[in-house]
mmCIF file of N, CA and C in Angstrom:
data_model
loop_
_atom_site.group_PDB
_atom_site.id
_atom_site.type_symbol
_atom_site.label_atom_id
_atom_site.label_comp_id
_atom_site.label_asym_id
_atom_site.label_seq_id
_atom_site.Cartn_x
_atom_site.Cartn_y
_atom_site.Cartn_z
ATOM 1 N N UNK V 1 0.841 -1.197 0.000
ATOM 2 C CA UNK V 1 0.000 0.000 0.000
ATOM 3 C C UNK V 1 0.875 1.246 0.000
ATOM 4 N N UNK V 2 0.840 1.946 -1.139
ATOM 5 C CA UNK V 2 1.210 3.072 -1.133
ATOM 6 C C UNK V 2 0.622 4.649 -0.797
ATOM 7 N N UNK V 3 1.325 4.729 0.635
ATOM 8 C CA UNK V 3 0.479 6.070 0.984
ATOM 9 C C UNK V 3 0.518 7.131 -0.011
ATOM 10 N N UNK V 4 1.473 7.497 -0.975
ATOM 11 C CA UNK V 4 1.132 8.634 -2.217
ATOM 12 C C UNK V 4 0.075 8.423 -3.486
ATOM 13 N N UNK V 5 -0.292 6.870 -3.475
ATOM 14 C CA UNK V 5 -1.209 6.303 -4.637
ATOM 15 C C UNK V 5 -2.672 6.355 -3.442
ATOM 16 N N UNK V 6 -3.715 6.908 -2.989
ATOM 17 C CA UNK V 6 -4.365 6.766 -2.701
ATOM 18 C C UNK V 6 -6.021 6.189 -3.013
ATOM 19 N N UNK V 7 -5.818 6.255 -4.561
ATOM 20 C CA UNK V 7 -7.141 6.402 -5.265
ATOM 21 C C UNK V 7 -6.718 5.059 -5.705
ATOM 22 N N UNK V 8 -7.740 4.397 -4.971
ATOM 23 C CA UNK V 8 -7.534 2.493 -5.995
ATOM 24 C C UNK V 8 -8.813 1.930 -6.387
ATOM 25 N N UNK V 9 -8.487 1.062 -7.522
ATOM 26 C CA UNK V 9 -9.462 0.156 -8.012
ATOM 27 C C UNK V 9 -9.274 -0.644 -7.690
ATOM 28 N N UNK V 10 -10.775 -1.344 -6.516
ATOM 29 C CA UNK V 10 -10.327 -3.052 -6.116
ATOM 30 C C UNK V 10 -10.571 -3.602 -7.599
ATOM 31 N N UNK V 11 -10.851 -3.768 -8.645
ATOM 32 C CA UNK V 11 -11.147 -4.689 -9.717
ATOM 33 C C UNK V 11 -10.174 -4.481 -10.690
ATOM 34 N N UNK V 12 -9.490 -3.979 -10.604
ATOM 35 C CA UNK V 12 -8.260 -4.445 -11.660
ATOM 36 C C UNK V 12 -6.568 -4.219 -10.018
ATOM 37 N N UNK V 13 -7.017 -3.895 -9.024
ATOM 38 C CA UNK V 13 -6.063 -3.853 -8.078
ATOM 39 C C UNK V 13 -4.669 -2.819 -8.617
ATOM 40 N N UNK V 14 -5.512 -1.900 -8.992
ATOM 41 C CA UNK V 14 -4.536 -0.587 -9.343
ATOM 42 C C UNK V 14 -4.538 0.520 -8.430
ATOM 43 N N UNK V 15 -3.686 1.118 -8.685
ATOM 44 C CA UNK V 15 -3.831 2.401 -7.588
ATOM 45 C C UNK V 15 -3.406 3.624 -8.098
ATOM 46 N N UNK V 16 -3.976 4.350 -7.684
ATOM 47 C CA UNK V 16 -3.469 6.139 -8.319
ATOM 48 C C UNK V 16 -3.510 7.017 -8.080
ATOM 49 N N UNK V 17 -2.608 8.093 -7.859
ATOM 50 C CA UNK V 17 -2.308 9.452 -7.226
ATOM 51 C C UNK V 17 -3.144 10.928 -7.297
ATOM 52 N N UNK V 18 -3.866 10.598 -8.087
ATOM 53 C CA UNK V 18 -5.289 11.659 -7.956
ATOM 54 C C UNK V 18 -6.495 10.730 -8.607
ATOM 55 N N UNK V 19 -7.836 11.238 -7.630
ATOM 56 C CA UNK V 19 -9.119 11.181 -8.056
ATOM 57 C C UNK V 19 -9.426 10.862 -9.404
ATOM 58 N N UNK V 20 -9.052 12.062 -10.083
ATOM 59 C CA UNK V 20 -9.238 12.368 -11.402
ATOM 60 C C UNK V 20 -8.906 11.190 -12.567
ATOM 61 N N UNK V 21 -7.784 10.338 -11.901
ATOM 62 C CA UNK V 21 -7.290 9.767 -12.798
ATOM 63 C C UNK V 21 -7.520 8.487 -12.686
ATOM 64 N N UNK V 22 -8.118 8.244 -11.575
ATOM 65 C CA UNK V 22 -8.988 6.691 -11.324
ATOM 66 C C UNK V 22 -10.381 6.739 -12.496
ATOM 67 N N UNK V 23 -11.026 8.304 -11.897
ATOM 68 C CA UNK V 23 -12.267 7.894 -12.937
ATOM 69 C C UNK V 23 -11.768 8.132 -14.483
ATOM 70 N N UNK V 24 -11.199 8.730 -15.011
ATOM 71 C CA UNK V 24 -10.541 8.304 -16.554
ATOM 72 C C UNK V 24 -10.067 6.434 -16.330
ATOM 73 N N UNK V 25 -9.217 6.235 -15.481
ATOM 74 C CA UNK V 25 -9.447 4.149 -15.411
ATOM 75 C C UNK V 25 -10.436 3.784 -15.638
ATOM 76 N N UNK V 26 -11.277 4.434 -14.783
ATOM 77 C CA UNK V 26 -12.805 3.413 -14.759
ATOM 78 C C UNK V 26 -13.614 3.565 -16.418
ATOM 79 N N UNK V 27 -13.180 4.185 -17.135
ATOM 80 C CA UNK V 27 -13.483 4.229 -18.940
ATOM 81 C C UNK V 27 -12.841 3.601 -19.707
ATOM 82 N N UNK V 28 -11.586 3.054 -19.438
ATOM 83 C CA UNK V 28 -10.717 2.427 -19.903
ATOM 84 C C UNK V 28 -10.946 0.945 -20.042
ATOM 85 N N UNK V 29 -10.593 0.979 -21.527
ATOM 86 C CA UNK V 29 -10.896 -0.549 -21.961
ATOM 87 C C UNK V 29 -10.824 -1.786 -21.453
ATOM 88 N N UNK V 30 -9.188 -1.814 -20.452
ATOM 89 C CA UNK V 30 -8.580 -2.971 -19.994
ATOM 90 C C UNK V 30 -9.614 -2.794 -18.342
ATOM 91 N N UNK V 31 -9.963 -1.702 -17.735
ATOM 92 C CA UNK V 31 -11.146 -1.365 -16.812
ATOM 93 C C UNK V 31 -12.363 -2.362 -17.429
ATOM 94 N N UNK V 32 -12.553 -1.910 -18.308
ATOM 95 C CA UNK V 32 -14.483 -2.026 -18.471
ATOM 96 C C UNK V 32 -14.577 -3.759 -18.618
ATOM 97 N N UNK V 33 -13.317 -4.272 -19.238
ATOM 98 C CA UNK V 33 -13.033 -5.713 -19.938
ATOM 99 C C UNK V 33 -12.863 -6.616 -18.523
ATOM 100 N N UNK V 34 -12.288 -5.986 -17.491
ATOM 101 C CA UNK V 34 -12.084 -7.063 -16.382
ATOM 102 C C UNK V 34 -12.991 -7.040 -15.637
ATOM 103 N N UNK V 35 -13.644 -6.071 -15.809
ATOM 104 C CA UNK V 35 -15.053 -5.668 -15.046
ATOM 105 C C UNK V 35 -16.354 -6.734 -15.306
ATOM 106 N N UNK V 36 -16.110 -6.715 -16.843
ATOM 107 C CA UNK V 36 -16.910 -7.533 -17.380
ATOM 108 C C UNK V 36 -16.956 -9.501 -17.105
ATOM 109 N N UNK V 37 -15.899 -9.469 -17.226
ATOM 110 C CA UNK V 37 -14.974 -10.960 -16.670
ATOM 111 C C UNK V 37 -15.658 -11.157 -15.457
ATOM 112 N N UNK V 38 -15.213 -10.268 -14.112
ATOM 113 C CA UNK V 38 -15.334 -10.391 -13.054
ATOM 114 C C UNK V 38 -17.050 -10.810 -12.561
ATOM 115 N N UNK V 39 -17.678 -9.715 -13.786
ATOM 116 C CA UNK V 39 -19.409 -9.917 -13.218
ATOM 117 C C UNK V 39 -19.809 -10.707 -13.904
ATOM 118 N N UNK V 40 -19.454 -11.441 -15.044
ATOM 119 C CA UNK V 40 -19.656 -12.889 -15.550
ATOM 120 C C UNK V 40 -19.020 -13.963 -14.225
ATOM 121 N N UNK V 41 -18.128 -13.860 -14.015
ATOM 122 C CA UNK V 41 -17.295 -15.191 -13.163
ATOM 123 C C UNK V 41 -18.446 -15.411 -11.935
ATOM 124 N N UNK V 42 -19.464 -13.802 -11.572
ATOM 125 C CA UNK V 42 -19.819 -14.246 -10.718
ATOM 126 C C UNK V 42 -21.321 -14.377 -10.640
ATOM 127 N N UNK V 43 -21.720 -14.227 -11.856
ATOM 128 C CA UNK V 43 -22.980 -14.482 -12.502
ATOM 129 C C UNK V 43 -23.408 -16.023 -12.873
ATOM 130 N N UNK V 44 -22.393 -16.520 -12.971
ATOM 131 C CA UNK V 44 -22.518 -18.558 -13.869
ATOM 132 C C UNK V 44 -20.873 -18.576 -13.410
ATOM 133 N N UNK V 45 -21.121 -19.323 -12.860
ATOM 134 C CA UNK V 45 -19.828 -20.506 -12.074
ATOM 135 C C UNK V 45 -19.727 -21.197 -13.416
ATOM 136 N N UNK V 46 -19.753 -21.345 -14.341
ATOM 137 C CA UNK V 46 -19.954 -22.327 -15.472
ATOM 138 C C UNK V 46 -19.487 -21.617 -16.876
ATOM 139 N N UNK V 47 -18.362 -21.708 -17.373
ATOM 140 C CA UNK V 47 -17.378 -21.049 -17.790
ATOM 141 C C UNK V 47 -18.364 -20.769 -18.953
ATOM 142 N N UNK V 48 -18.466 -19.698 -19.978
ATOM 143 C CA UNK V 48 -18.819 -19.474 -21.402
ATOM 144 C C UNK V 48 -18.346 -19.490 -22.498
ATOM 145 N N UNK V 49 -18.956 -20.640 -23.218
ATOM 146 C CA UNK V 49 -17.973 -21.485 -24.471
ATOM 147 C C UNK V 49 -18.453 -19.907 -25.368
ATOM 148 N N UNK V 50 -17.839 -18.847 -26.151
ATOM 149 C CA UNK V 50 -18.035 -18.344 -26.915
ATOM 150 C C UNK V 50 -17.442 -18.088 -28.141
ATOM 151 N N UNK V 51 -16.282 -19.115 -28.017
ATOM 152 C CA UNK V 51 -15.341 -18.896 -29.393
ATOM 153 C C UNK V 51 -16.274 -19.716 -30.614
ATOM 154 N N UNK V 52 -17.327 -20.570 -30.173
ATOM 155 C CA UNK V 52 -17.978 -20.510 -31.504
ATOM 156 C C UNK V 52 -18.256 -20.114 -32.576
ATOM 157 N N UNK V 53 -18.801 -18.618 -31.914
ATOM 158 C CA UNK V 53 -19.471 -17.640 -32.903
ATOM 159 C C UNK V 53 -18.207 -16.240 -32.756
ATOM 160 N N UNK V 54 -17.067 -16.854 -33.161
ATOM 161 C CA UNK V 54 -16.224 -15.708 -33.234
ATOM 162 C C UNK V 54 -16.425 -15.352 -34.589
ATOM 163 N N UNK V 55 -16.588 -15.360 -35.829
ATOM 164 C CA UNK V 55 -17.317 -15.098 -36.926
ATOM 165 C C UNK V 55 -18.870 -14.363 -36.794
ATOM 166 N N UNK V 56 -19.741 -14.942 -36.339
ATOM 167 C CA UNK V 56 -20.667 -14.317 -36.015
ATOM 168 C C UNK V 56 -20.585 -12.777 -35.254
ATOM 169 N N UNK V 57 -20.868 -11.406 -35.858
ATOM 170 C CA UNK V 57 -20.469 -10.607 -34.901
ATOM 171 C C UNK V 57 -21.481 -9.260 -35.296
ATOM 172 N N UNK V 58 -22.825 -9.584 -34.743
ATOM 173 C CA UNK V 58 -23.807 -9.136 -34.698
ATOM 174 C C UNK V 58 -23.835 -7.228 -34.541
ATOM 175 N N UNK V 59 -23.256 -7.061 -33.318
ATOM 176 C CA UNK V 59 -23.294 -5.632 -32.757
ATOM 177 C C UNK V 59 -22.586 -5.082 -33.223
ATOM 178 N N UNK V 60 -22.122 -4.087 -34.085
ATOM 179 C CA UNK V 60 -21.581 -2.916 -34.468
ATOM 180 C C UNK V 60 -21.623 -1.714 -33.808
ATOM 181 N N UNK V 61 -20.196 -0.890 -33.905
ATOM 182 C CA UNK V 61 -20.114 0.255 -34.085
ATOM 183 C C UNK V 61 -19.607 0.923 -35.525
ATOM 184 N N UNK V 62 -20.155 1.866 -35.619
ATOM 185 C CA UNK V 62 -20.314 2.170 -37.098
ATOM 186 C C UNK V 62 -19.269 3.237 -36.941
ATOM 187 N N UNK V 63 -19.394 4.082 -35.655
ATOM 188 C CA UNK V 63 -18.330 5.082 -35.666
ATOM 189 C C UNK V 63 -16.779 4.851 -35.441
ATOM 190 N N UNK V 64 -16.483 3.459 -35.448
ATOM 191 C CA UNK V 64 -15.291 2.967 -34.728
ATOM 192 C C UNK V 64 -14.972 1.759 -35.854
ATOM 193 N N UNK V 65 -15.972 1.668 -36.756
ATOM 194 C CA UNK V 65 -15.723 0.316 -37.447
ATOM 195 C C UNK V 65 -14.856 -0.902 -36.690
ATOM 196 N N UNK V 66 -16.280 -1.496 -35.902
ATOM 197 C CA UNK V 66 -15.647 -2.476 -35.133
ATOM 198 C C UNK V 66 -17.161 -3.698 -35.038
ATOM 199 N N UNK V 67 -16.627 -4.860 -34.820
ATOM 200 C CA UNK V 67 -17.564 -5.457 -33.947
ATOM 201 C C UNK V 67 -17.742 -6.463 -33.325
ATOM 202 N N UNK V 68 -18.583 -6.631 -32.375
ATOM 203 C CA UNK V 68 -18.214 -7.890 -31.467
ATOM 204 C C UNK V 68 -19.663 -8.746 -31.213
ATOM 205 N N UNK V 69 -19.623 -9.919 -30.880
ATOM 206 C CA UNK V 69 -20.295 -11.306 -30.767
ATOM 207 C C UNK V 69 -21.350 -11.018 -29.610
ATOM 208 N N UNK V 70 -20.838 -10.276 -28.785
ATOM 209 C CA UNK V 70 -22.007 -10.125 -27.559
ATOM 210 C C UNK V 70 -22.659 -8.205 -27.394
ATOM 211 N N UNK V 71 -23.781 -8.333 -27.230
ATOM 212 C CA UNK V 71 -23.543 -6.927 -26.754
ATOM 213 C C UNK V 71 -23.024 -6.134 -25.348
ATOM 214 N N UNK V 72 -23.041 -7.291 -24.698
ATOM 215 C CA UNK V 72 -22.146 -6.664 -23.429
ATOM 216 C C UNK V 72 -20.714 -6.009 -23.860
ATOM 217 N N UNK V 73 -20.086 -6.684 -24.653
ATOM 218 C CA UNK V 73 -19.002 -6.092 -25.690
ATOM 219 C C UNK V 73 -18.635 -4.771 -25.863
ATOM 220 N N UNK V 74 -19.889 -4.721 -26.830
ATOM 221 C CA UNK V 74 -20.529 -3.598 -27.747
ATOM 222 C C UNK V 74 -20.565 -2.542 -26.555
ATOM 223 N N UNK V 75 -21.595 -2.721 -25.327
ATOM 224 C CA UNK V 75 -21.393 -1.597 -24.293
ATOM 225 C C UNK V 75 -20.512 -1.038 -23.827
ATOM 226 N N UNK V 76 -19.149 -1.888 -23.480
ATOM 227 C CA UNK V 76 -18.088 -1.737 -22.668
ATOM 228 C C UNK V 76 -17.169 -0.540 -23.911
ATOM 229 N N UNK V 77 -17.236 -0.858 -25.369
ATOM 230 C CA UNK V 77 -16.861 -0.640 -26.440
ATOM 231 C C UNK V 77 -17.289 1.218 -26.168
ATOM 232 N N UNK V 78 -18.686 0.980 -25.789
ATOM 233 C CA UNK V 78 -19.309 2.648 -26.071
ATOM 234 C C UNK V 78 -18.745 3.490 -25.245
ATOM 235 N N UNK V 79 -18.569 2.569 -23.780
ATOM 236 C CA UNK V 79 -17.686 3.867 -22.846
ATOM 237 C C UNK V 79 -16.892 3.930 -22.381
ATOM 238 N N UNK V 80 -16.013 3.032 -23.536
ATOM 239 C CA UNK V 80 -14.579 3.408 -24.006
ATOM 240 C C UNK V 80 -13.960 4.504 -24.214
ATOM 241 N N UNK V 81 -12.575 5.715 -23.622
ATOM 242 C CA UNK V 81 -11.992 6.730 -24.559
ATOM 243 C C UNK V 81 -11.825 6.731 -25.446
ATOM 244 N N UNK V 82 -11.445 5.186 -26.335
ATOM 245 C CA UNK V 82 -11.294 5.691 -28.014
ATOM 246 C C UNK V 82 -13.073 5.958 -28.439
ATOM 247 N N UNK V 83 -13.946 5.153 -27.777
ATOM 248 C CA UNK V 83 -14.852 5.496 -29.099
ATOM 249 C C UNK V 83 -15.152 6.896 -28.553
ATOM 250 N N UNK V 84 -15.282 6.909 -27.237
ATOM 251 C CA UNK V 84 -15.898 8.967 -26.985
ATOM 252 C C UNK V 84 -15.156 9.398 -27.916
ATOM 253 N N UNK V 85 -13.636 9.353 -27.704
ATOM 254 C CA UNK V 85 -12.796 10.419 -28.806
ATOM 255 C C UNK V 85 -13.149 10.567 -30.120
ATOM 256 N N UNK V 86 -13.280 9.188 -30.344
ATOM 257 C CA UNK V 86 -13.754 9.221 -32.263
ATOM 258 C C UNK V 86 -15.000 9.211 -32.486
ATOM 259 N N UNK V 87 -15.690 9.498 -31.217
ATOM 260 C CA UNK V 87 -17.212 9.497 -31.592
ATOM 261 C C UNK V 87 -17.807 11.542 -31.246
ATOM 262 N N UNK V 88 -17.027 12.303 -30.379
ATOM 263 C CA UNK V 88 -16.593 13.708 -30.484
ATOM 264 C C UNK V 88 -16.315 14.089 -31.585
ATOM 265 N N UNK V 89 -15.466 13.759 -32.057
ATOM 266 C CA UNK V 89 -14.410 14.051 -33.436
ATOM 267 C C UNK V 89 -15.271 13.696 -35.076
ATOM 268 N N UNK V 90 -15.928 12.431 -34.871
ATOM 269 C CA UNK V 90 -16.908 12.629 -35.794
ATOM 270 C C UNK V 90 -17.434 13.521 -36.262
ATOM 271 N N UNK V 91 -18.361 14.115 -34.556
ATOM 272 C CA UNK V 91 -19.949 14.881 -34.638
ATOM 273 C C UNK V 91 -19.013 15.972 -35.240
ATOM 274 N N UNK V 92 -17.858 16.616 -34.771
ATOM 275 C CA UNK V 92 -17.398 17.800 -35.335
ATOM 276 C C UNK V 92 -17.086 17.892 -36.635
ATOM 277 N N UNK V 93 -16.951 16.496 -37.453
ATOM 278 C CA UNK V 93 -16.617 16.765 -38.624
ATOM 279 C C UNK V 93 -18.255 16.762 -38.963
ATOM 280 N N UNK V 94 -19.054 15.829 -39.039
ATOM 281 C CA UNK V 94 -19.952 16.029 -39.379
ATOM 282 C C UNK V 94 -20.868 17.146 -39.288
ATOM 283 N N UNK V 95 -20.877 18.166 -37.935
ATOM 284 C CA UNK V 95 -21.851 18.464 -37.744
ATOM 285 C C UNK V 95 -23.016 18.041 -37.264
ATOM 286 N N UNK V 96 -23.465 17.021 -37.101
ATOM 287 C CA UNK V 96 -24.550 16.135 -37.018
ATOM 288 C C UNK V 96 -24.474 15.299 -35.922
ATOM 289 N N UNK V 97 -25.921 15.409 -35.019
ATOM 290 C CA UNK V 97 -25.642 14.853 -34.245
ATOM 291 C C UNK V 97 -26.458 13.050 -34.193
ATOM 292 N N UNK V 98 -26.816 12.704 -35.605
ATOM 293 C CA UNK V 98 -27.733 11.709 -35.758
ATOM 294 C C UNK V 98 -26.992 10.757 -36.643
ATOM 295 N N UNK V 99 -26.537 9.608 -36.565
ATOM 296 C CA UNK V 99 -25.995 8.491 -37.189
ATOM 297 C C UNK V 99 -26.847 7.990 -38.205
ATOM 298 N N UNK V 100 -26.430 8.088 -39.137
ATOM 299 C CA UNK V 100 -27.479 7.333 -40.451
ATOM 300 C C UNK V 100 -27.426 5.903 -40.357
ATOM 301 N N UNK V 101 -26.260 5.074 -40.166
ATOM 302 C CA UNK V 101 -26.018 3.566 -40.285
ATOM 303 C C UNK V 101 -25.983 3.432 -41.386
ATOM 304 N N UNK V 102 -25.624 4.083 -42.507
ATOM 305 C CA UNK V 102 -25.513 3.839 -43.867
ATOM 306 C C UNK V 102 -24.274 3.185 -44.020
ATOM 307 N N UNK V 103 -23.556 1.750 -44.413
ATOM 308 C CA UNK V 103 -22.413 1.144 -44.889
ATOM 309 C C UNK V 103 -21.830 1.873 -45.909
#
């Protein structure tokens, strides 16, 4: 325990020297991904076969050209810093604050 790191995350067991910079962690991909792990592990004791449908990959983001098999995924994906950033950076190029979904 480091008395100068005060600000910790029990779920990834990190620690950090201002407030500020825990909640930017808590948006962070390798954050939202173990988070996700953790509340599955304790949701079904009973591991989830999903490499099946690794081809299958239903949920999109259109602003990030990406996509993934579950939508729990897809969520963790939305409040992510890259997609805020590239999803900010869009609206400004666009102007627009309404997604067409046009391919």
């Amino acid at each position: 325990l480091d008395p100068s790191r005060p600000y910790k995350c029990t779920v990834c067991k990190e620690s950090f020297t201002q407030k500020n910079i825990l909640l930017v962690h808590y948006n962070s991909v390798s954050h939202l991904h173990k988070l996700k792990k953790v509340l599955q592990e304790a949701s079904s004791p009973v591991p989830q076969e999903t490499n099946n449908s690794v081809d299958n990959k239903p949920y999109k983001c259109n602003i990030c050209n990406v996509a993934y098999s579950q939508s729990s995924t897809l969520e963790i994906h939305m409040r992510s810093v890259l997609h805020q950033t590239k999803a900010r950076t869009a609206k400004l190029e666009t102007s627009s604050s309404a997604a067409s979904g046009n391919s």
